[in-house]
Amino acid sequence: MASIAAITPHFSTSGDRKTPNFRPQAHQTFIGLRKTTLENHPSLSQSLTLSNPPKPHKFQISAAKSSPKLTGRNLRVAIVGGGPAGGAAAETLAKGGIETYLIERKLDNCKPCGGAIPLCMVDEFDLPLDIIDRRVTKMKMISPSNVAVDVGRTLKPHEYIGMVRREVLDSYLRDRASESGATVINGLFLKLDLPQNTNDPYVLHYNGYNGNTGKVGEKRTLEVDAVIGADGANSRVAKSICAGEYDYAIAFQERIKIPDEKMAYYEDLAEMYVGDDVSPDFYGWVFPKCDHVAVGTGTVTHKGEIKKFQLATRLRAKEKIFGGKIIRVEAHPIPEHPRPRRLSGRVALVGDAAGYVTKCSGEGIYFAAKSGRMCAEAIVEGSENGKRMVEERDLRKYLEKWDKTYWPTYKVLDILQKVFYRSNPAKEAFVEMCADDYVQKMTFDSYLYKRVVPGSPLEDLKLAVNTIGSLVRANALRREMDKINV
């Protein structure tokens, strides 16, 4: 993994056991910045040609021998949370023969989020190109002393980082799950009653919303065989199974509508600012959306000063966003590491609820959707497409696969954050290293395709030497600045 892997972030009536009477809302067609077709975007056509087409998922039946067959019905599973993790899980379950329920409190939810997704997610999750606001092919890394390094020279013509708005992406994934057969419930999950015996149901308590009950909602229950907690960093499902706590960062973001001539600067460009002024342990960002920019920052160690860091980020970008109007202010916790427990019985956690956000970058969208799908696949496989009851050992296969695939990525990014985000001199070195073509290529290859890219031993040695040199020069710069300040 290259040293700047952090370039993108990515802020039934009570007691009734019948199926809830709910009619999913139709998905409103979204037209992005401009209509996208393969004819008027040859680079996108090339992308679809060069990339491997998504392969249909093949489920290997591996149900536990002690798992009883279900009679008269299919396995019932509830997903709490309708973000990328919940939407991806619900679609996979419904297509796999599971009776699926997705509970989401706000169907128009707009989660604070940088909104960056890797290229592989577009193909892997068959996302329509029109939900992508911008295709970023250039980034500026800006150091504490305002040295700017251009990143993106090594990208191929068809490669880009997608910028999305969460209210658009999340809604699309939920609607697709509904079209696949999942029942989408507009409701607030309250608590979970655990089963008394081995194959007894889990009972979910929630407030169901409709036109007659207003904001308060109507208390309802739902009985299911298994539960997926996809309800974010403050997961109530996690609390229900005593999953434990984790360190978290606070992300603060403002959406700013800027003049058209200034918006043109961000046509295909994103910016990242590092320095103790914008965050002592994270970074600030300016990411382009359809007709505005998202300006934000985050911190783990100084949460109470987040508004001060946000002001500093705006000041750093002042000339480029001057004349802008703030149209939305957002804040949200971001997990810093996986929860101590991500599985208990027939309840599993995915996405932010499980703590799947990378250090250094704060990226979580792809990992949320991927974990939701992987968990759902384990349930489909273990239940023989909904014909058998599942057990903890079936869901545990999801965790084993997840840890084997992504643990190295999380560990490397954790180390990089500790090395390069610890001080302003280290951040100066970090930005200096971003100018290296080898670093850029390794970073983008790893980020865009979510695979660990093997490097050249000679280039890796050269990179190690350059890293040490950058750190030495950055410390020398700090000493000179200290002399000037004195």
Tab-separated table of C-alpha atoms in Angstrom:
chain	number	residue	atom	x	y	z
A	1	MET	CA	0.000	0.000	0.000
A	2	ALA	CA	1.398	3.378	-0.952
A	3	SER	CA	2.011	6.157	1.500
A	4	ILE	CA	-0.812	8.475	0.453
A	5	ALA	CA	-3.590	5.931	0.577
A	6	ALA	CA	-5.506	8.633	2.405
A	7	ILE	CA	-6.192	10.897	-0.556
A	8	THR	CA	-9.957	10.497	-0.443
A	9	PRO	CA	-12.542	10.350	2.273
A	10	HIS	CA	-14.345	9.971	1.740
A	11	PHE	CA	-19.985	13.600	6.859
A	12	SER	CA	-48.449	-4.242	12.798
A	13	THR	CA	-49.774	-2.709	15.569
A	14	SER	CA	-48.047	-3.608	18.837
A	15	GLY	CA	-48.141	-7.371	19.154
A	16	ASP	CA	-49.313	-7.940	15.561
A	17	ARG	CA	-47.224	-10.560	13.799
A	18	LYS	CA	-48.543	-9.854	10.318
A	19	THR	CA	-46.558	-8.273	7.552
A	20	PRO	CA	-46.663	-4.478	7.942
A	21	ASN	CA	-49.048	-2.761	5.564
A	22	PHE	CA	-46.594	-0.508	3.760
A	23	ARG	CA	-46.359	0.674	0.178
A	24	PRO	CA	-42.817	1.770	-0.765
A	25	GLN	CA	-42.469	5.230	-2.221
A	26	ALA	CA	-41.615	5.321	-5.906
A	27	HIS	CA	-38.062	6.414	-6.664
A	28	GLN	CA	-37.957	9.831	-8.243
A	29	THR	CA	-35.872	9.935	-11.382
A	30	PHE	CA	-32.703	11.908	-10.769
A	31	ILE	CA	-30.945	13.761	-13.525
A	32	GLY	CA	-27.455	14.792	-12.529
A	33	LEU	CA	-25.295	17.662	-13.653
A	34	ARG	CA	-25.886	16.606	-17.218
A	35	LYS	CA	-27.425	13.600	-18.902
A	36	THR	CA	-24.882	10.845	-19.306
A	37	THR	CA	-24.726	8.456	-22.227
A	38	LEU	CA	-21.970	6.266	-23.564
A	39	GLU	CA	-22.117	8.159	-26.845
A	40	ASN	CA	-21.293	11.563	-25.366
A	41	HIS	CA	-18.836	10.166	-22.809
A	42	PRO	CA	-16.389	7.933	-24.730
A	43	SER	CA	-14.142	7.656	-21.665
A	44	LEU	CA	-17.016	6.065	-19.745
A	45	SER	CA	-17.645	3.659	-22.599
A	46	GLN	CA	-13.970	2.752	-22.428
A	47	SER	CA	-14.301	2.255	-18.682
A	48	LEU	CA	-17.092	-0.253	-19.128
A	49	THR	CA	-15.148	-2.005	-21.867
A	50	LEU	CA	-11.838	-2.218	-20.032
A	51	SER	CA	-13.183	-3.112	-16.602
A	52	ASN	CA	-14.355	-6.606	-15.872
A	53	PRO	CA	-18.138	-6.844	-16.103
A	54	PRO	CA	-19.822	-7.752	-12.824
A	55	LYS	CA	-20.240	-11.483	-12.440
A	56	PRO	CA	-23.424	-12.995	-11.065
A	57	HIS	CA	-23.093	-14.069	-7.452
A	58	LYS	CA	-22.899	-17.809	-6.955
A	59	PHE	CA	-23.961	-19.085	-3.561
A	60	GLN	CA	-22.342	-22.223	-2.258
A	61	ILE	CA	-24.776	-23.999	0.016
A	62	SER	CA	-23.213	-24.527	3.415
A	63	ALA	CA	-26.069	-24.657	5.928
A	64	ALA	CA	-25.275	-26.107	9.320
A	65	LYS	CA	-26.496	-29.688	9.618
A	66	SER	CA	-28.391	-28.841	12.769
A	67	SER	CA	-30.244	-26.006	11.057
A	68	PRO	CA	-33.924	-26.991	10.710
A	69	LYS	CA	-35.872	-26.592	7.485
A	70	LEU	CA	-38.625	-23.991	7.447
A	71	THR	CA	-42.130	-25.053	6.481
A	72	GLY	CA	-44.825	-22.834	5.017
A	73	ARG	CA	-42.618	-19.760	4.757
A	74	ASN	CA	-39.142	-18.500	3.938
A	75	LEU	CA	-36.529	-17.131	6.311
A	76	ARG	CA	-37.402	-13.633	7.590
A	77	VAL	CA	-34.665	-11.025	8.021
A	78	ALA	CA	-34.873	-7.382	9.115
A	79	ILE	CA	-32.291	-4.751	8.263
A	80	VAL	CA	-32.221	-1.654	10.451
A	81	GLY	CA	-30.818	1.346	8.559
A	82	GLY	CA	-31.294	2.352	4.940
A	83	GLY	CA	-27.850	3.639	3.947
A	84	PRO	CA	-25.504	1.885	1.482
A	85	ALA	CA	-24.995	-1.057	3.886
A	86	GLY	CA	-28.715	-1.576	4.451
A	87	GLY	CA	-29.712	-1.066	0.845
A	88	ALA	CA	-27.085	-3.485	-0.490
A	89	ALA	CA	-27.993	-6.102	2.136
A	90	ALA	CA	-31.730	-5.827	1.472
A	91	GLU	CA	-31.337	-6.233	-2.278
A	92	THR	CA	-29.102	-9.307	-1.914
A	93	LEU	CA	-31.429	-10.942	0.602
A	94	ALA	CA	-34.564	-10.309	-1.446
A	95	LYS	CA	-32.970	-11.684	-4.606
A	96	GLY	CA	-31.794	-14.706	-2.605
A	97	GLY	CA	-35.276	-15.813	-1.575
A	98	ILE	CA	-35.374	-14.207	1.889
A	99	GLU	CA	-38.464	-12.425	3.220
A	100	THR	CA	-36.789	-9.065	3.727
A	101	TYR	CA	-37.738	-5.943	5.720
A	102	LEU	CA	-35.731	-2.709	5.657
A	103	ILE	CA	-36.470	-0.131	8.379
A	104	GLU	CA	-35.282	3.438	7.780
A	105	ARG	CA	-36.226	6.479	9.852
A	106	LYS	CA	-35.665	9.171	7.207
A	107	LEU	CA	-36.262	8.193	3.595
A	108	ASP	CA	-34.884	11.566	2.489
A	109	ASN	CA	-31.845	11.275	4.763
A	110	CYS	CA	-28.850	13.398	3.830
A	111	LYS	CA	-25.925	12.053	5.833
A	112	PRO	CA	-22.895	14.332	6.282
A	113	CYS	CA	-20.371	12.691	4.008
A	114	GLY	CA	-17.591	13.654	1.625
A	115	GLY	CA	-19.309	11.378	-0.880
A	116	ALA	CA	-16.305	9.835	-2.657
A	117	ILE	CA	-16.707	6.355	-4.145
A	118	PRO	CA	-14.074	4.237	-5.939
A	119	LEU	CA	-14.409	3.346	-9.593
A	120	CYS	CA	-14.843	-0.360	-8.841
A	121	MET	CA	-18.038	0.377	-6.876
A	122	VAL	CA	-19.769	1.691	-10.006
A	123	ASP	CA	-19.421	-1.644	-11.794
A	124	GLU	CA	-19.570	-3.921	-8.773
A	125	PHE	CA	-22.874	-2.456	-7.563
A	126	ASP	CA	-24.160	-1.653	-11.052
A	127	LEU	CA	-24.672	2.022	-10.266
A	128	PRO	CA	-26.190	4.247	-12.963
A	129	LEU	CA	-23.800	6.938	-14.083
A	130	ASP	CA	-26.353	9.698	-13.613
A	131	ILE	CA	-26.273	9.452	-9.811
A	132	ILE	CA	-22.607	10.492	-9.897
A	133	ASP	CA	-22.394	14.286	-9.606
A	134	ARG	CA	-18.757	14.676	-10.577
A	135	ARG	CA	-15.958	12.529	-11.947
A	136	VAL	CA	-12.849	13.728	-10.165
A	137	THR	CA	-9.610	13.161	-12.060
A	138	LYS	CA	-7.457	15.762	-10.284
A	139	MET	CA	-6.754	16.493	-6.641
A	140	LYS	CA	-4.764	19.158	-4.888
A	141	MET	CA	-2.993	18.204	-1.672
A	142	ILE	CA	-2.281	21.386	0.301
A	143	SER	CA	0.254	21.381	3.141
A	144	PRO	CA	0.230	23.358	6.416
A	145	SER	CA	2.451	25.996	4.741
A	146	ASN	CA	0.057	26.070	1.727
A	147	VAL	CA	2.358	24.172	-0.616
A	148	ALA	CA	0.050	22.576	-3.194
A	149	VAL	CA	0.798	19.313	-4.984
A	150	ASP	CA	-1.261	18.153	-7.975
A	151	VAL	CA	-2.334	14.524	-7.780
A	152	GLY	CA	-3.850	12.464	-10.583
A	153	ARG	CA	-1.214	12.409	-13.323
A	154	THR	CA	-1.085	8.611	-13.335
A	155	LEU	CA	-4.819	8.069	-13.859
A	156	LYS	CA	-5.801	6.338	-17.093
A	157	PRO	CA	-8.294	8.121	-19.393
A	158	HIS	CA	-11.259	6.061	-18.144
A	159	GLU	CA	-10.410	6.292	-14.416
A	160	TYR	CA	-11.973	8.694	-11.930
A	161	ILE	CA	-13.198	9.068	-8.359
A	162	GLY	CA	-16.964	9.399	-8.229
A	163	MET	CA	-18.574	12.148	-6.150
A	164	VAL	CA	-22.123	11.452	-4.993
A	165	ARG	CA	-24.708	12.924	-2.663
A	166	ARG	CA	-25.821	10.458	-0.041
A	167	GLU	CA	-29.495	11.374	-0.314
A	168	VAL	CA	-29.344	10.334	-3.994
A	169	LEU	CA	-27.207	7.191	-3.631
A	170	ASP	CA	-29.020	5.859	-0.548
A	171	SER	CA	-32.446	6.411	-2.073
A	172	TYR	CA	-31.435	4.611	-5.259
A	173	LEU	CA	-30.152	1.543	-3.400
A	174	ARG	CA	-33.288	1.356	-1.214
A	175	ASP	CA	-35.577	1.643	-4.212
A	176	ARG	CA	-33.684	-1.073	-6.040
A	177	ALA	CA	-34.017	-3.331	-2.991
A	178	SER	CA	-37.757	-2.655	-2.984
A	179	GLU	CA	-37.996	-3.535	-6.677
A	180	SER	CA	-36.209	-6.806	-5.877
A	181	GLY	CA	-38.899	-7.721	-3.321
A	182	ALA	CA	-37.800	-6.149	-0.038
A	183	THR	CA	-40.411	-4.363	2.084
A	184	VAL	CA	-39.187	-0.854	2.923
A	185	ILE	CA	-40.618	0.492	6.182
A	186	ASN	CA	-40.477	4.169	7.110
A	187	GLY	CA	-39.970	3.840	10.838
A	188	LEU	CA	-37.758	4.537	13.848
A	189	PHE	CA	-36.242	1.405	15.375
A	190	LEU	CA	-36.549	1.463	19.174
A	191	LYS	CA	-35.329	-1.809	20.648
A	192	LEU	CA	-34.786	-5.503	20.042
A	193	ASP	CA	-36.159	-8.363	22.148
A	194	LEU	CA	-33.783	-11.322	22.062
A	195	PRO	CA	-35.138	-14.876	21.673
A	196	GLN	CA	-35.577	-17.040	24.769
A	197	ASN	CA	-34.960	-20.322	22.932
A	198	THR	CA	-32.714	-21.383	20.062
A	199	ASN	CA	-35.047	-20.839	17.107
A	200	ASP	CA	-37.450	-18.318	18.637
A	201	PRO	CA	-37.888	-15.060	16.707
A	202	TYR	CA	-36.288	-11.696	17.377
A	203	VAL	CA	-38.896	-9.024	18.047
A	204	LEU	CA	-38.194	-5.526	16.737
A	205	HIS	CA	-40.045	-2.579	18.250
A	206	TYR	CA	-40.328	0.542	16.103
A	207	ASN	CA	-42.416	3.634	15.466
A	208	GLY	CA	-44.014	3.358	12.056
A	209	TYR	CA	-44.687	6.563	10.141
A	210	ASN	CA	-47.479	7.293	7.689
A	211	GLY	CA	-49.733	10.177	6.743
A	212	ASN	CA	-52.110	9.569	9.653
A	213	THR	CA	-49.682	9.295	12.588
A	214	GLY	CA	-47.558	12.401	11.939
A	215	LYS	CA	-44.123	12.825	13.524
A	216	VAL	CA	-44.773	10.634	16.564
A	217	GLY	CA	-45.516	7.460	14.654
A	218	GLU	CA	-47.409	4.342	15.638
A	219	LYS	CA	-45.787	1.709	17.858
A	220	ARG	CA	-45.392	-1.555	15.971
A	221	THR	CA	-43.516	-4.837	16.242
A	222	LEU	CA	-41.970	-7.174	13.727
A	223	GLU	CA	-40.849	-10.781	14.291
A	224	VAL	CA	-37.935	-12.102	12.255
A	225	ASP	CA	-35.385	-14.901	12.266
A	226	ALA	CA	-32.269	-12.736	11.887
A	227	VAL	CA	-31.302	-9.075	12.086
A	228	ILE	CA	-28.683	-6.962	10.292
A	229	GLY	CA	-27.694	-3.759	12.075
A	230	ALA	CA	-26.878	-1.133	9.452
A	231	ASP	CA	-27.955	1.824	11.570
A	232	GLY	CA	-24.740	3.819	11.697
A	233	ALA	CA	-22.251	4.896	14.328
A	234	ASN	CA	-24.915	5.321	17.030
A	235	SER	CA	-26.388	1.903	16.286
A	236	ARG	CA	-29.255	0.844	18.539
A	237	VAL	CA	-28.909	-2.688	17.206
A	238	ALA	CA	-25.299	-2.704	18.459
A	239	LYS	CA	-26.494	-1.619	21.888
A	240	SER	CA	-29.130	-4.380	21.871
A	241	ILE	CA	-26.428	-7.058	21.568
A	242	CYS	CA	-23.907	-5.276	23.856
A	243	ALA	CA	-21.463	-4.867	20.977
A	244	GLY	CA	-19.279	-2.410	22.884
A	245	GLU	CA	-18.082	1.082	22.052
A	246	TYR	CA	-15.340	2.514	19.857
A	247	ASP	CA	-13.410	5.727	19.397
A	248	TYR	CA	-15.006	8.040	16.901
A	249	ALA	CA	-14.282	11.198	14.975
A	250	ILE	CA	-16.673	14.089	14.464
A	251	ALA	CA	-17.129	15.110	10.837
A	252	PHE	CA	-18.450	18.618	10.198
A	253	GLN	CA	-19.437	19.704	6.709
A	254	GLU	CA	-21.039	22.709	5.048
A	255	ARG	CA	-22.553	22.610	1.613
A	256	ILE	CA	-21.771	25.891	-0.095
A	257	LYS	CA	-23.335	27.208	-3.268
A	258	ILE	CA	-20.629	29.208	-5.056
A	259	PRO	CA	-20.791	31.363	-8.212
A	260	ASP	CA	-20.769	29.472	-11.522
A	261	GLU	CA	-17.382	30.834	-12.551
A	262	LYS	CA	-15.860	29.527	-9.313
A	263	MET	CA	-17.720	26.225	-9.630
A	264	ALA	CA	-15.952	25.732	-12.971
A	265	TYR	CA	-12.658	25.461	-11.061
A	266	TYR	CA	-14.031	22.377	-9.296
A	267	GLU	CA	-15.391	20.781	-12.475
A	268	ASP	CA	-13.215	17.671	-12.014
A	269	LEU	CA	-11.070	18.745	-9.056
A	270	ALA	CA	-11.159	18.018	-5.311
A	271	GLU	CA	-8.958	19.557	-2.620
A	272	MET	CA	-7.534	18.248	0.629
A	273	TYR	CA	-5.989	20.509	3.279
A	274	VAL	CA	-3.734	19.218	6.052
A	275	GLY	CA	-2.400	21.151	9.024
A	276	ASP	CA	-3.099	21.627	12.701
A	277	ASP	CA	-5.282	24.630	11.863
A	278	VAL	CA	-7.843	22.527	9.937
A	279	SER	CA	-7.445	19.393	12.102
A	280	PRO	CA	-4.779	18.062	14.481
A	281	ASP	CA	-5.362	14.465	13.396
A	282	PHE	CA	-7.410	14.472	10.181
A	283	TYR	CA	-7.772	16.804	7.189
A	284	GLY	CA	-10.078	19.367	5.637
A	285	TRP	CA	-11.689	18.936	2.237
A	286	VAL	CA	-13.463	20.711	-0.592
A	287	PHE	CA	-15.350	18.212	-2.731
A	288	PRO	CA	-17.460	19.146	-5.761
A	289	LYS	CA	-21.133	18.159	-5.993
A	290	CYS	CA	-23.670	18.753	-8.759
A	291	ASP	CA	-24.068	22.527	-8.289
A	292	HIS	CA	-22.211	23.234	-5.041
A	293	VAL	CA	-19.153	22.187	-3.037
A	294	ALA	CA	-18.937	20.289	0.242
A	295	VAL	CA	-16.439	21.883	2.626
A	296	GLY	CA	-15.621	19.950	5.775
A	297	THR	CA	-13.172	18.600	8.322
A	298	GLY	CA	-13.016	16.073	11.145
A	299	THR	CA	-11.185	15.215	14.355
A	300	VAL	CA	-10.973	12.510	16.993
A	301	THR	CA	-8.846	14.246	19.587
A	302	HIS	CA	-10.374	17.755	19.697
A	303	LYS	CA	-14.109	17.275	19.085
A	304	GLY	CA	-15.048	20.384	21.052
A	305	GLU	CA	-13.073	22.561	18.645
A	306	ILE	CA	-14.614	21.218	15.430
A	307	LYS	CA	-16.249	24.552	14.483
A	308	LYS	CA	-12.888	26.306	14.835
A	309	PHE	CA	-11.305	23.779	12.473
A	310	GLN	CA	-14.184	24.191	10.034
A	311	LEU	CA	-13.669	27.960	9.992
A	312	ALA	CA	-9.958	27.417	9.294
A	313	THR	CA	-10.824	25.125	6.365
A	314	ARG	CA	-13.096	27.778	4.884
A	315	LEU	CA	-10.358	30.383	5.334
A	316	ARG	CA	-7.813	28.189	3.546
A	317	ALA	CA	-10.157	27.887	0.560
A	318	LYS	CA	-11.436	31.458	0.887
A	319	GLU	CA	-10.417	32.805	-2.519
A	320	LYS	CA	-11.891	29.840	-4.374
A	321	ILE	CA	-15.253	29.814	-2.575
A	322	PHE	CA	-15.625	33.571	-2.066
A	323	GLY	CA	-19.174	34.762	-2.605
A	324	GLY	CA	-20.609	31.375	-1.694
A	325	LYS	CA	-23.743	30.808	0.367
A	326	ILE	CA	-24.042	28.031	2.941
A	327	ILE	CA	-27.098	25.957	2.040
A	328	ARG	CA	-26.732	23.116	4.537
A	329	VAL	CA	-24.752	22.376	7.708
A	330	GLU	CA	-24.095	18.756	8.689
A	331	ALA	CA	-22.282	16.870	11.449
A	332	HIS	CA	-21.934	13.168	12.192
A	333	PRO	CA	-19.756	10.704	14.158
A	334	ILE	CA	-17.343	8.489	12.200
A	335	PRO	CA	-16.071	5.221	13.769
A	336	GLU	CA	-12.318	4.891	14.188
A	337	HIS	CA	-12.092	1.096	14.472
A	338	PRO	CA	-14.375	-1.991	14.461
A	339	ARG	CA	-16.550	-2.675	17.479
A	340	PRO	CA	-15.371	-5.294	19.984
A	341	ARG	CA	-18.337	-7.467	18.965
A	342	ARG	CA	-19.898	-7.475	15.502
A	343	LEU	CA	-21.995	-10.624	15.806
A	344	SER	CA	-24.192	-12.242	18.423
A	345	GLY	CA	-26.479	-15.137	17.693
A	346	ARG	CA	-28.430	-14.299	14.542
A	347	VAL	CA	-27.656	-10.561	14.709
A	348	ALA	CA	-24.783	-9.086	12.693
A	349	LEU	CA	-23.475	-5.542	12.296
A	350	VAL	CA	-22.352	-3.992	9.009
A	351	GLY	CA	-21.113	-0.601	7.778
A	352	ASP	CA	-20.606	2.172	10.329
A	353	ALA	CA	-22.508	0.145	12.926
A	354	ALA	CA	-19.678	-2.406	12.761
A	355	GLY	CA	-17.000	0.308	12.620
A	356	TYR	CA	-15.924	-0.181	8.994
A	357	VAL	CA	-14.391	3.217	8.279
A	358	THR	CA	-10.742	3.477	7.281
A	359	LYS	CA	-8.197	5.490	9.205
A	360	CYS	CA	-6.389	8.281	7.359
A	361	SER	CA	-9.106	8.736	4.743
A	362	GLY	CA	-12.343	8.286	6.665
A	363	GLU	CA	-13.709	6.293	3.732
A	364	GLY	CA	-16.799	4.260	4.476
A	365	ILE	CA	-19.323	4.187	1.597
A	366	TYR	CA	-17.812	1.306	-0.365
A	367	PHE	CA	-17.013	-0.697	2.758
A	368	ALA	CA	-20.559	-0.197	4.032
A	369	ALA	CA	-22.162	-1.477	0.845
A	370	LYS	CA	-19.648	-4.318	0.557
A	371	SER	CA	-20.132	-5.507	4.144
A	372	GLY	CA	-23.918	-5.355	3.753
A	373	ARG	CA	-23.758	-7.503	0.657
A	374	MET	CA	-21.266	-9.965	2.175
A	375	CYS	CA	-23.394	-10.423	5.293
A	376	ALA	CA	-26.514	-10.971	3.196
A	377	GLU	CA	-24.698	-13.502	1.011
A	378	ALA	CA	-23.720	-15.495	4.101
A	379	ILE	CA	-27.374	-15.590	5.189
A	380	VAL	CA	-28.581	-16.654	1.741
A	381	GLU	CA	-25.950	-19.380	1.572
A	382	GLY	CA	-26.526	-20.629	5.092
A	383	SER	CA	-30.310	-20.733	4.702
A	384	GLU	CA	-30.286	-22.451	1.317
A	385	ASN	CA	-32.030	-19.465	-0.264
A	386	GLY	CA	-34.382	-18.962	2.637
A	387	LYS	CA	-35.434	-22.594	3.123
A	388	ARG	CA	-33.572	-23.222	6.406
A	389	MET	CA	-33.060	-21.414	9.689
A	390	VAL	CA	-29.648	-19.802	10.046
A	391	GLU	CA	-27.305	-20.032	13.005
A	392	GLU	CA	-24.454	-17.892	14.312
A	393	ARG	CA	-21.925	-20.067	12.513
A	394	ASP	CA	-23.540	-19.125	9.184
A	395	LEU	CA	-23.227	-15.395	9.838
A	396	ARG	CA	-19.722	-15.833	11.203
A	397	LYS	CA	-18.560	-16.789	7.717
A	398	TYR	CA	-19.220	-13.190	6.698
A	399	LEU	CA	-16.907	-11.913	9.436
A	400	GLU	CA	-14.177	-14.391	8.553
A	401	LYS	CA	-14.313	-13.398	4.894
A	402	TRP	CA	-14.402	-9.691	5.720
A	403	ASP	CA	-11.424	-9.790	8.073
A	404	LYS	CA	-9.358	-11.880	5.680
A	405	THR	CA	-10.049	-9.492	2.794
A	406	TYR	CA	-9.803	-6.065	4.422
A	407	TRP	CA	-7.861	-6.322	7.701
A	408	PRO	CA	-4.505	-5.497	5.999
A	409	THR	CA	-5.988	-2.346	4.445
A	410	TYR	CA	-7.284	-1.068	7.773
A	411	LYS	CA	-4.014	-1.845	9.530
A	412	VAL	CA	-1.823	-0.088	6.967
A	413	LEU	CA	-4.001	3.044	6.986
A	414	ASP	CA	-3.929	3.069	10.781
A	415	ILE	CA	-0.124	3.085	10.698
A	416	LEU	CA	-0.028	5.805	8.034
A	417	GLN	CA	-2.305	8.045	10.074
A	418	LYS	CA	-0.080	7.681	13.118
A	419	VAL	CA	3.043	8.480	11.080
A	420	PHE	CA	1.871	11.342	8.859
A	421	TYR	CA	-0.939	13.031	10.812
A	422	ARG	CA	0.888	13.447	14.103
A	423	SER	CA	2.382	16.920	13.486
A	424	ASN	CA	2.659	19.708	10.955
A	425	PRO	CA	6.186	18.646	9.887
A	426	ALA	CA	4.920	15.128	9.225
A	427	LYS	CA	2.032	16.572	7.205
A	428	GLU	CA	4.488	18.656	5.156
A	429	ALA	CA	6.357	15.425	4.414
A	430	PHE	CA	3.097	13.709	3.535
A	431	VAL	CA	2.244	16.349	0.924
A	432	GLU	CA	5.783	16.329	-0.482
A	433	MET	CA	5.536	12.589	-1.048
A	434	CYS	CA	2.293	13.053	-2.966
A	435	ALA	CA	4.299	14.576	-5.825
A	436	ASP	CA	5.944	11.216	-6.558
A	437	ASP	CA	4.391	9.446	-9.577
A	438	TYR	CA	5.019	6.007	-8.089
A	439	VAL	CA	3.191	6.958	-4.900
A	440	GLN	CA	0.280	8.334	-6.905
A	441	LYS	CA	-0.005	5.247	-9.081
A	442	MET	CA	0.117	2.815	-6.173
A	443	THR	CA	-2.390	4.875	-4.221
A	444	PHE	CA	-4.943	5.279	-6.993
A	445	ASP	CA	-4.669	1.641	-8.084
A	446	SER	CA	-5.304	0.510	-4.518
A	447	TYR	CA	-8.148	2.982	-3.943
A	448	LEU	CA	-9.988	2.692	-7.258
A	449	TYR	CA	-10.039	-1.107	-7.355
A	450	LYS	CA	-9.875	-1.956	-3.631
A	451	ARG	CA	-7.026	-4.378	-3.982
A	452	VAL	CA	-3.532	-4.426	-2.560
A	453	VAL	CA	-1.299	-3.641	-5.516
A	454	PRO	CA	2.130	-5.340	-5.563
A	455	GLY	CA	4.922	-2.793	-5.951
A	456	SER	CA	8.397	-2.844	-7.388
A	457	PRO	CA	11.021	-3.756	-4.741
A	458	LEU	CA	13.415	-1.143	-6.150
A	459	GLU	CA	10.733	1.560	-6.210
A	460	ASP	CA	9.600	0.596	-2.707
A	461	LEU	CA	13.172	1.012	-1.431
A	462	LYS	CA	13.439	4.357	-3.190
A	463	LEU	CA	10.113	5.393	-1.640
A	464	ALA	CA	11.336	4.448	1.836
A	465	VAL	CA	14.448	6.572	1.395
A	466	ASN	CA	12.387	9.497	0.057
A	467	THR	CA	9.970	9.190	2.984
A	468	ILE	CA	12.793	9.526	5.480
A	469	GLY	CA	14.177	12.450	3.505
A	470	SER	CA	10.807	14.194	3.479
A	471	LEU	CA	10.420	13.806	7.224
A	472	VAL	CA	13.937	15.151	7.829
A	473	ARG	CA	13.362	18.162	5.548
A	474	ALA	CA	9.996	18.872	7.172
A	475	ASN	CA	11.557	18.956	10.627
A	476	ALA	CA	14.308	21.241	9.336
A	477	LEU	CA	11.606	23.547	7.967
A	478	ARG	CA	9.921	23.616	11.357
A	479	ARG	CA	13.176	24.649	13.035
A	480	GLU	CA	13.623	27.499	10.555
A	481	MET	CA	10.029	28.650	11.070
A	482	ASP	CA	10.577	28.593	14.836
A	483	LYS	CA	13.587	30.898	14.418
A	484	ILE	CA	11.511	33.332	12.388
A	485	ASN	CA	8.695	33.300	14.954
A	486	VAL	CA	11.180	34.022	17.755
